[in-house]
Tab-separated table of C-alpha atoms in Angstrom:
chain	number	residue	atom	x	y	z
A	225	GLN	CA	-16.218	-12.759	-2.554
A	226	VAL	CA	-13.443	-10.758	-3.781
A	227	GLN	CA	-9.941	-11.762	-1.483
A	228	LEU	CA	-6.370	-12.228	-0.445
A	229	GLU	CA	-5.355	-15.465	1.416
A	230	VAL	CA	-2.234	-15.046	2.902
A	231	SER	CA	0.007	-18.000	3.737
A	232	GLY	CA	3.634	-18.595	4.610
A	233	GLY	CA	5.183	-16.904	7.820
A	234	GLY	CA	6.829	-17.936	10.794
A	235	LEU	CA	9.566	-18.194	13.013
A	236	VAL	CA	13.509	-18.501	11.248
A	237	LYS	CA	16.564	-17.985	11.973
A	238	PRO	CA	18.516	-14.758	11.009
A	239	GLY	CA	20.311	-16.092	7.836
A	240	GLY	CA	17.239	-18.282	6.942
A	241	SER	CA	14.883	-18.168	4.323
A	242	LEU	CA	10.945	-18.144	4.058
A	243	ARG	CA	8.043	-18.196	1.306
A	244	LEU	CA	5.250	-16.203	1.283
A	245	SER	CA	1.949	-16.984	-0.776
A	246	CYS	CA	-0.969	-15.001	-2.011
A	247	ALA	CA	-4.336	-16.705	-3.182
A	248	ALA	CA	-6.216	-14.516	-4.917
A	249	SER	CA	-10.136	-15.344	-5.547
A	250	GLY	CA	-12.894	-13.353	-6.649
A	251	PHE	CA	-11.227	-11.916	-9.683
A	252	ASP	CA	-8.581	-12.891	-11.969
A	253	LEU	CA	-5.390	-11.714	-10.468
A	254	GLY	CA	-3.417	-11.424	-13.832
A	255	ASP	CA	-5.786	-8.145	-14.194
A	256	TYR	CA	-3.951	-6.264	-11.687
A	257	TYR	CA	-0.351	-4.904	-10.619
A	258	MET	CA	0.619	-6.849	-6.981
A	259	ASN	CA	2.014	-5.671	-4.280
A	260	TRP	CA	4.054	-7.246	-0.771
A	261	ILE	CA	3.588	-4.627	2.333
A	262	ARG	CA	5.095	-5.154	5.659
A	263	GLN	CA	4.374	-3.580	9.263
A	264	ALA	CA	6.762	-4.252	12.093
A	265	PRO	CA	5.388	-4.402	15.699
A	266	GLY	CA	4.270	-0.834	16.540
A	267	GLU	CA	5.699	0.863	13.541
A	268	GLY	CA	4.190	2.200	9.877
A	269	LEU	CA	3.420	0.899	6.590
A	270	GLU	CA	6.373	-0.110	4.497
A	271	TRP	CA	6.361	-1.204	0.922
A	272	VAL	CA	8.394	-4.225	0.006
A	273	SER	CA	8.044	-5.068	-3.619
A	274	GLY	CA	5.502	-4.807	-6.780
A	275	ILE	CA	4.874	-6.860	-9.864
A	276	ASN	CA	3.053	-6.114	-12.819
A	277	TRP	CA	0.874	-7.776	-14.615
A	278	ASN	CA	2.955	-10.548	-16.440
A	279	GLY	CA	5.867	-10.105	-14.123
A	280	ASP	CA	8.045	-8.521	-16.495
A	281	THR	CA	8.412	-5.480	-14.106
A	282	THR	CA	9.154	-5.498	-10.632
A	283	GLY	CA	10.106	-3.260	-7.750
A	284	TYR	CA	11.617	-3.586	-4.106
A	285	VAL	CA	12.293	-1.243	-1.532
A	286	ASP	CA	16.155	-1.029	-1.133
A	287	SER	CA	16.604	-2.896	2.271
A	288	VAL	CA	15.388	-5.843	0.409
A	289	LYS	CA	17.229	-5.582	-3.054
A	290	GLY	CA	19.114	-8.762	-3.505
A	291	ARG	CA	17.549	-10.494	-0.903
A	292	PHE	CA	13.753	-10.876	-1.648
A	293	THR	CA	12.097	-11.832	-5.126
A	294	ILE	CA	8.627	-11.195	-5.787
A	295	SER	CA	6.865	-13.585	-8.246
A	296	ARG	CA	3.097	-14.483	-9.783
A	297	ASP	CA	1.658	-17.283	-11.123
A	298	ASN	CA	-1.621	-15.818	-13.081
A	299	ALA	CA	-2.740	-19.543	-14.001
A	300	LYS	CA	-2.995	-20.698	-10.222
A	301	ASN	CA	-4.120	-16.590	-8.999
A	302	SER	CA	-1.081	-16.727	-6.834
A	303	LEU	CA	1.390	-14.351	-5.961
A	304	TYR	CA	4.862	-15.053	-4.054
A	305	LEU	CA	7.449	-13.593	-2.145
A	306	GLN	CA	10.585	-15.456	-1.567
A	307	MET	CA	12.822	-14.266	1.501
A	308	ASN	CA	16.493	-15.199	1.717
A	309	SER	CA	18.995	-14.181	4.076
A	310	LEU	CA	16.551	-12.809	6.466
A	311	ARG	CA	17.399	-10.250	9.199
A	312	VAL	CA	15.841	-9.477	12.317
A	313	GLU	CA	14.781	-6.450	10.987
A	314	ASP	CA	12.507	-8.120	8.736
A	315	THR	CA	10.276	-9.384	11.694
A	316	ALA	CA	6.812	-8.051	10.468
A	317	VAL	CA	3.150	-8.807	9.520
A	318	TYR	CA	3.699	-8.896	5.895
A	319	TYR	CA	0.251	-8.197	3.729
A	320	CYS	CA	-0.328	-8.727	-0.021
A	321	ALA	CA	-2.412	-6.120	-1.604
A	322	ARG	CA	-4.042	-5.432	-5.152
A	323	GLU	CA	-3.615	-2.564	-7.223
A	324	GLU	CA	-5.321	-1.222	-10.226
A	325	VAL	CA	-3.335	-0.286	-13.027
A	326	ARG	CA	-4.889	1.286	-16.720
A	327	ILE	CA	-3.005	2.119	-19.624
A	328	GLN	CA	-4.202	5.002	-22.257
A	329	SER	CA	-1.991	4.237	-25.479
A	330	LEU	CA	-1.707	7.491	-27.414
A	331	PRO	CA	-0.132	7.901	-30.932
A	332	GLN	CA	3.445	9.132	-29.380
A	333	LYS	CA	2.691	8.079	-25.747
A	334	ARG	CA	1.330	5.893	-22.898
A	335	ILE	CA	-0.515	7.196	-19.926
A	336	TYR	CA	-0.305	5.059	-16.987
A	337	TYR	CA	-3.894	5.751	-14.352
A	338	TYR	CA	-3.224	4.182	-10.996
A	339	TYR	CA	-5.934	3.304	-8.343
A	340	GLY	CA	-4.325	2.638	-5.255
A	341	MET	CA	-4.434	-0.624	-3.395
A	342	ASP	CA	-8.196	-1.657	-2.638
A	343	VAL	CA	-7.969	-5.484	-1.894
A	344	TRP	CA	-5.794	-6.371	1.134
A	345	GLY	CA	-4.719	-10.009	2.454
A	346	GLN	CA	-4.968	-10.670	6.157
A	347	GLY	CA	-1.524	-10.362	6.757
A	348	THR	CA	0.812	-13.237	8.153
A	349	THR	CA	3.763	-12.888	10.652
A	350	VAL	CA	7.281	-13.538	9.867
A	351	THR	CA	9.515	-13.239	13.013
A	352	VAL	CA	13.346	-13.632	12.268
A	353	SER	CA	15.045	-14.587	15.371
A	354	SER	CA	17.752	-17.117	16.767
B	152	ASP	CA	13.802	7.655	-4.042
B	153	ILE	CA	10.405	9.835	-3.475
B	154	GLN	CA	10.073	10.771	-0.019
B	155	LEU	CA	6.672	11.412	2.193
B	156	THR	CA	6.387	13.413	5.581
B	157	GLN	CA	3.101	13.740	6.638
B	158	SER	CA	1.964	16.219	9.352
B	159	PRO	CA	1.078	15.948	12.364
B	160	SER	CA	2.303	12.378	13.166
B	161	PHE	CA	-0.509	12.698	16.466
B	162	MET	CA	-3.678	14.551	16.866
B	163	SER	CA	-5.956	14.634	19.212
B	164	ALA	CA	-10.121	15.184	18.276
B	165	SER	CA	-13.275	15.116	19.046
B	166	VAL	CA	-16.824	13.454	16.985
B	167	GLY	CA	-17.983	16.128	15.104
B	168	ASP	CA	-14.177	18.033	14.380
B	169	ILE	CA	-12.760	18.888	11.028
B	170	VAL	CA	-9.539	16.988	10.962
B	171	THR	CA	-6.990	17.910	8.166
B	172	ILE	CA	-3.890	15.788	7.433
B	173	THR	CA	-0.989	17.284	5.576
B	174	CYS	CA	1.194	14.590	3.001
B	175	ARG	CA	4.089	16.168	1.641
B	176	ALA	CA	6.199	14.519	-1.504
B	177	SER	CA	10.034	15.345	-1.668
B	178	GLN	CA	9.199	15.943	-5.316
B	179	ASP	CA	6.492	16.151	-8.080
B	180	ILE	CA	3.998	13.212	-7.957
B	181	SER	CA	1.493	14.836	-9.880
B	182	SER	CA	-2.141	13.487	-8.669
B	183	TYR	CA	-0.199	9.823	-8.112
B	184	LEU	CA	-1.460	9.923	-4.106
B	185	ALA	CA	-3.595	7.782	-2.256
B	186	TRP	CA	-4.808	7.798	1.447
B	187	TYR	CA	-5.343	4.462	3.812
B	188	GLN	CA	-6.909	4.181	7.167
B	189	GLN	CA	-5.486	1.163	9.900
B	190	LYS	CA	-7.376	0.161	12.799
B	191	PRO	CA	-5.122	-1.628	15.256
B	192	GLY	CA	-5.069	-5.709	14.038
B	193	LYS	CA	-6.266	-5.338	11.051
B	194	ALA	CA	-5.527	-4.283	6.999
B	195	PRO	CA	-4.978	-0.803	6.075
B	196	LYS	CA	-8.349	0.298	4.102
B	197	LEU	CA	-8.222	2.887	0.581
B	198	LEU	CA	-10.048	5.857	1.519
B	199	ILE	CA	-8.529	8.043	-1.681
B	200	TYR	CA	-6.699	7.520	-4.973
B	201	ASN	CA	-5.663	9.880	-7.639
B	202	ALA	CA	-5.400	12.832	-4.472
B	203	ALA	CA	-9.113	13.177	-4.702
B	204	THR	CA	-11.063	10.396	-5.570
B	205	LEU	CA	-13.440	8.089	-3.404
B	206	PRO	CA	-13.488	4.244	-4.497
B	207	SER	CA	-17.317	3.239	-3.981
B	208	GLY	CA	-18.306	2.718	-0.459
B	209	VAL	CA	-16.520	5.527	1.186
B	210	PRO	CA	-18.341	7.752	3.430
B	211	PRO	CA	-18.513	11.523	1.559
B	212	ARG	CA	-17.149	13.298	4.899
B	213	PHE	CA	-13.384	11.992	3.875
B	214	SER	CA	-12.302	14.092	0.985
B	215	GLY	CA	-8.938	14.585	-0.579
B	216	SER	CA	-7.011	17.501	-2.326
B	217	GLY	CA	-3.742	18.878	-3.545
B	218	SER	CA	-0.852	17.789	-6.279
B	219	ALA	CA	2.823	17.834	-7.249
B	220	THR	CA	4.252	18.062	-3.357
B	221	GLU	CA	1.638	18.779	-1.340
B	222	PHE	CA	-1.698	17.220	-0.504
B	223	THR	CA	-4.346	17.246	1.830
B	224	LEU	CA	-6.921	14.530	3.626
B	225	THR	CA	-9.876	16.093	5.545
B	226	ILE	CA	-12.594	14.483	7.510
B	227	THR	CA	-15.563	16.208	8.087
B	228	SER	CA	-17.596	15.807	11.245
B	229	LEU	CA	-15.537	13.172	12.494
B	230	GLN	CA	-16.925	9.782	13.771
B	231	PRO	CA	-16.065	7.472	16.396
B	232	GLU	CA	-15.086	4.591	13.496
B	233	ASP	CA	-12.904	7.424	12.127
B	234	PHE	CA	-10.423	6.702	14.980
B	235	ALA	CA	-7.390	5.405	13.221
B	236	THR	CA	-4.133	5.875	11.895
B	237	TYR	CA	-3.936	7.200	8.478
B	238	PHE	CA	-1.253	6.916	5.661
B	239	CYS	CA	-0.514	8.491	2.448
B	240	GLN	CA	1.597	6.557	-0.547
B	241	GLN	CA	2.788	7.634	-3.873
B	242	LEU	CA	1.985	5.815	-6.508
B	243	ASN	CA	3.929	7.471	-9.539
B	244	SER	CA	6.893	5.088	-9.507
B	245	TYR	CA	8.631	1.903	-7.500
B	246	PRO	CA	8.927	2.238	-4.437
B	247	ARG	CA	5.695	2.799	-3.837
B	248	ILE	CA	6.084	4.743	-0.507
B	249	PHE	CA	4.026	5.008	2.185
B	250	GLY	CA	4.436	8.250	4.541
B	251	PRO	CA	4.649	7.665	8.481
B	252	GLY	CA	1.200	8.005	9.361
B	253	THR	CA	-1.071	10.063	11.592
B	254	LYS	CA	-3.090	8.634	14.549
B	255	VAL	CA	-6.200	10.556	15.266
B	256	ASP	CA	-7.001	9.762	18.827
B	257	ILE	CA	-9.809	10.643	20.745
């Protein structure tokens, strides 16, 4: 069964740190881009960070740059989000999601095909409060 | 960064209605747009990718169209299980921004 299991959330004081984990089962994590998305209470979805197949390309939303670090261990079929210098506004449910991306290699260029985020973890709650 | 807007932000509808939601991008994203459905307390579900392609298992009453900066999600013959919040997302580049969402209520 294809699924993602998220863990590591909890209550932390402002300025503190947490490390979220996302364990994949039923598929090979290394075949997919992976992402972290969060949702503050009563708010919409906010993409937080993403990472390509082997981890040599990452992206972050501006509000977490320099504080959060995404990483992956394909041998362990796991994705991580290290969150430092946490702020009250980081309080949210955090989801991980896989994203299928394919490349077509042509003589002069590469074309990327993006298939959206089709499998999501159940989410873990991060609460930043004094 | 690319920004996405959605309209309307909220709509009331009835079972059997046709619902149309618009997503606009601040710059050309070709067809690199996805749509998601989210119900309260649940993770989002992928409805459409590449602006118009339905993943397997998504009912054909959902359809997507558009390219460049203007996109549309259409639900024909709204069903009770379709009352939810819908988000668009650009897949063209990092950051993979989501639109603010459209809540479809009874």
